[in-house]
Amino acid sequence: MPDHQRILVVSTTASEAELRGIRGDLGRDPVVLTAPTAEAKRVVHVLEVEPRVEMLLAQVSYPDAGRGHRLDELVRRHALRDRFRDLVVVTDPATATLLLRVLAPDQLPNGGAVTVVGLARGSRPVAVRRALAVGLVLGAAAGVAEPRAAIAALPGSVALAGLALLLVLPWRHLGRELLLASAVAGAVVLAVVAGTARFPGSW
């Protein structure tokens, strides 16, 4: 789901085959919330993940009117801590259905043991400080490079790599970072060249 954080609501009735499919599709270091039950423990064992046990996800016989909103608040609180990690919620079918009614009221459960919900999120922020540092180092290296073609080649190649990464959604933030580094490198190159004997007579 582009520009959405994936939340996988997994029922404790999920089969081992379904769980193996989820395991292969999970992103790196997902956040996994589970009910404090043996069934939930079985699920996380197959998923091979480290769970965070939440008492609120335990099954109750007679849920009160506010339970769905408390479940929604719990899931969103964990999701917002890192919007770029998958979030897995493992609980019993009744609690999973109640959670989905509040978390994604416009998305009906798909009838299976796993429902994927997407929470809208902004783009991953650009690491400006790192881009500036890379740009300064790259610009300094390019400014003293020989032959002259290498002066433009280094920042230019970084800019091309950045443009290419802009087309790959998960790496778009790195593309912006490389473009910023390239622009900084270009400014440094101009400053270095302008202060040497290469400029303007030898150009």
Coordinates of C-alpha atoms in Angstrom, one line a residue:
M1 CA 0.0 0.0 0.0
P2 CA 1.8 3.1 -1.2
D3 CA 1.9 6.0 1.3
H4 CA 0.1 3.9 3.9
Q5 CA 1.4 2.0 7.0
R6 CA 0.4 -1.6 6.9
I7 CA -1.5 -3.0 9.9
L8 CA -2.1 -6.7 9.8
V9 CA -4.9 -7.9 12.0
V10 CA -4.4 -11.6 12.5
S11 CA -6.9 -13.9 14.1
T12 CA -5.6 -16.6 16.4
T13 CA -7.4 -19.1 14.2
A14 CA -5.0 -18.5 11.3
S15 CA -3.5 -21.6 9.9
E16 CA 0.2 -22.3 9.8
A17 CA 0.2 -21.9 6.0
E18 CA -1.4 -18.5 6.3
L19 CA 1.1 -17.5 8.9
R20 CA 4.1 -18.6 6.8
G21 CA 2.7 -16.4 4.0
I22 CA 2.5 -13.4 6.4
R23 CA 6.0 -14.1 7.7
G24 CA 7.5 -13.9 4.2
D25 CA 5.6 -10.6 3.5
L26 CA 6.5 -8.7 6.7
G27 CA 8.8 -5.8 6.6
R28 CA 11.9 -5.5 8.7
D29 CA 11.5 -5.4 12.4
P30 CA 7.7 -5.3 12.6
V31 CA 5.8 -4.3 15.8
V32 CA 3.7 -7.2 17.0
L33 CA 1.0 -6.8 19.6
T34 CA -0.6 -10.0 20.9
A35 CA -3.2 -11.1 23.3
P36 CA -1.9 -12.9 26.5
T37 CA -3.1 -16.3 25.3
A38 CA -1.6 -19.6 24.2
E39 CA -3.2 -19.3 20.8
A40 CA -1.5 -15.9 20.2
K41 CA 1.7 -17.4 21.4
R42 CA 1.4 -20.1 18.7
V43 CA 0.9 -17.4 16.1
V44 CA 4.0 -15.4 17.0
H45 CA 6.0 -18.6 17.2
V46 CA 5.2 -19.4 13.6
L47 CA 5.8 -15.7 12.6
E48 CA 9.2 -15.8 14.3
V49 CA 8.8 -12.4 15.8
E50 CA 9.2 -10.8 19.2
P51 CA 5.7 -9.9 20.6
R52 CA 4.5 -7.2 22.9
V53 CA 1.7 -8.6 25.0
E54 CA -1.2 -6.3 25.6
M55 CA -3.8 -7.2 28.1
L56 CA -6.4 -5.2 26.3
L57 CA -6.3 -7.7 23.4
A58 CA -7.5 -10.5 25.7
Q59 CA -10.9 -11.9 24.8
V60 CA -13.8 -10.8 26.9
S61 CA -17.3 -12.3 27.0
Y62 CA -19.3 -9.1 27.2
P63 CA -17.4 -6.1 25.7
D64 CA -18.5 -2.7 26.9
A65 CA -19.4 0.1 24.5
G66 CA -16.0 1.8 24.6
R67 CA -13.9 -1.3 24.0
G68 CA -13.6 -0.8 20.3
H69 CA -12.3 2.7 20.7
R70 CA -9.8 1.6 23.3
L71 CA -8.5 -1.0 20.9
D72 CA -8.3 1.5 18.2
E73 CA -6.4 3.9 20.4
L74 CA -4.0 1.2 21.4
V75 CA -3.2 0.2 17.8
R76 CA -2.8 3.8 16.6
R77 CA -0.5 4.7 19.6
H78 CA 1.9 1.9 18.6
A79 CA 1.6 2.7 14.9
L80 CA 2.4 6.4 15.3
R81 CA 5.7 5.6 17.2
D82 CA 7.2 4.5 13.9
R83 CA 5.0 5.0 10.8
F84 CA 7.3 3.1 8.6
R85 CA 7.2 -0.3 10.3
D86 CA 4.6 -3.0 9.8
L87 CA 2.2 -3.4 12.7
V88 CA 0.8 -6.9 13.5
V89 CA -2.1 -7.3 15.9
V90 CA -2.8 -10.9 17.0
T91 CA -6.0 -11.6 18.9
D92 CA -9.2 -13.7 18.9
P93 CA -11.7 -13.4 16.0
A94 CA -14.3 -11.4 18.0
T95 CA -11.8 -8.9 19.2
A96 CA -10.2 -8.6 15.7
T97 CA -13.7 -7.9 14.2
L98 CA -14.4 -5.3 16.9
L99 CA -11.1 -3.6 16.3
L100 CA -11.6 -3.5 12.5
R101 CA -15.0 -1.9 12.9
V102 CA -13.4 1.1 14.5
L103 CA -9.9 1.1 12.9
A104 CA -11.2 0.7 9.4
P105 CA -15.0 1.2 9.3
D106 CA -15.0 1.5 5.5
Q107 CA -13.1 -1.8 5.1
L108 CA -15.0 -5.0 5.7
P109 CA -13.1 -8.0 7.0
N110 CA -12.1 -10.2 4.0
G111 CA -13.5 -13.3 5.6
G112 CA -10.1 -14.8 6.2
A113 CA -7.9 -15.0 9.3
V114 CA -5.8 -12.0 8.2
T115 CA -7.0 -8.5 7.3
V116 CA -4.6 -5.8 6.1
V117 CA -5.5 -2.2 6.8
G118 CA -3.6 0.8 5.6
L119 CA -3.3 4.0 7.7
A120 CA -2.4 7.1 5.7
R121 CA 1.0 8.5 6.4
G122 CA 3.2 11.2 4.9
S123 CA 6.4 10.7 3.1
R124 CA 9.4 9.5 5.0
P125 CA 11.4 12.6 6.0
V126 CA 14.7 13.5 4.4
A127 CA 17.8 13.3 6.6
V128 CA 18.9 16.8 5.9
R129 CA 22.0 16.8 8.1
R130 CA 23.3 13.7 6.5
A131 CA 22.6 15.0 3.0
L132 CA 24.5 18.2 3.9
A133 CA 27.4 16.3 5.2
V134 CA 27.6 14.0 2.2
G135 CA 27.3 17.0 -0.1
L136 CA 30.1 18.8 1.6
V137 CA 32.4 15.8 1.4
L138 CA 31.4 15.0 -2.2
G139 CA 31.9 18.7 -3.2
A140 CA 35.3 18.9 -1.6
A141 CA 36.4 15.7 -3.3
A142 CA 35.1 16.8 -6.7
G143 CA 36.5 20.3 -6.4
V144 CA 40.1 19.0 -6.2
A145 CA 39.6 16.1 -8.7
E146 CA 41.6 15.6 -11.8
P147 CA 40.8 15.5 -14.7
R148 CA 38.3 18.3 -15.0
A149 CA 35.6 16.0 -16.2
A150 CA 35.5 14.3 -12.8
I151 CA 34.5 17.7 -11.2
A152 CA 31.1 17.6 -12.7
A153 CA 30.9 13.8 -13.0
L154 CA 30.8 13.1 -9.2
P155 CA 27.8 15.4 -8.3
G156 CA 26.2 14.5 -11.6
S157 CA 26.2 10.8 -11.0
V158 CA 24.8 11.3 -7.5
A159 CA 22.0 13.5 -9.0
L160 CA 21.2 10.8 -11.5
A161 CA 21.0 8.2 -8.8
G162 CA 18.7 10.5 -6.8
L163 CA 16.4 10.9 -9.8
A164 CA 16.3 7.2 -10.4
L165 CA 15.3 6.6 -6.7
L166 CA 12.5 9.1 -7.0
L167 CA 10.7 6.5 -9.2
V168 CA 10.9 3.8 -6.5
L169 CA 8.3 4.6 -3.9
P170 CA 9.9 3.0 -0.8
W171 CA 13.3 4.7 -1.6
R172 CA 11.9 8.1 -2.7
H173 CA 13.2 9.8 0.5
L174 CA 16.7 8.6 -0.4
G175 CA 16.3 10.0 -3.8
R176 CA 15.5 13.4 -2.4
E177 CA 18.4 13.1 0.0
L178 CA 20.8 12.4 -2.9
L179 CA 19.5 15.3 -4.9
L180 CA 20.0 17.6 -1.9
A181 CA 23.6 16.2 -1.5
S182 CA 24.2 16.8 -5.2
A183 CA 23.1 20.4 -5.0
V184 CA 25.3 21.0 -2.0
A185 CA 28.2 19.4 -3.7
G186 CA 27.7 21.6 -6.8
A187 CA 27.8 24.7 -4.6
V188 CA 31.0 23.5 -2.9
V189 CA 32.6 22.7 -6.2
L190 CA 31.9 26.2 -7.5
A191 CA 33.3 27.7 -4.3
V192 CA 36.5 25.5 -4.5
V193 CA 37.1 26.1 -8.2
A194 CA 36.4 29.9 -7.9
G195 CA 39.1 30.1 -5.2
T196 CA 41.8 28.3 -7.2
A197 CA 43.9 29.1 -10.3
R198 CA 41.5 27.0 -12.4
F199 CA 39.0 29.8 -12.4
P200 CA 38.4 31.7 -14.6
G201 CA 41.4 31.5 -16.9
S202 CA 41.6 27.8 -17.3
W203 CA 37.9 27.4 -18.0

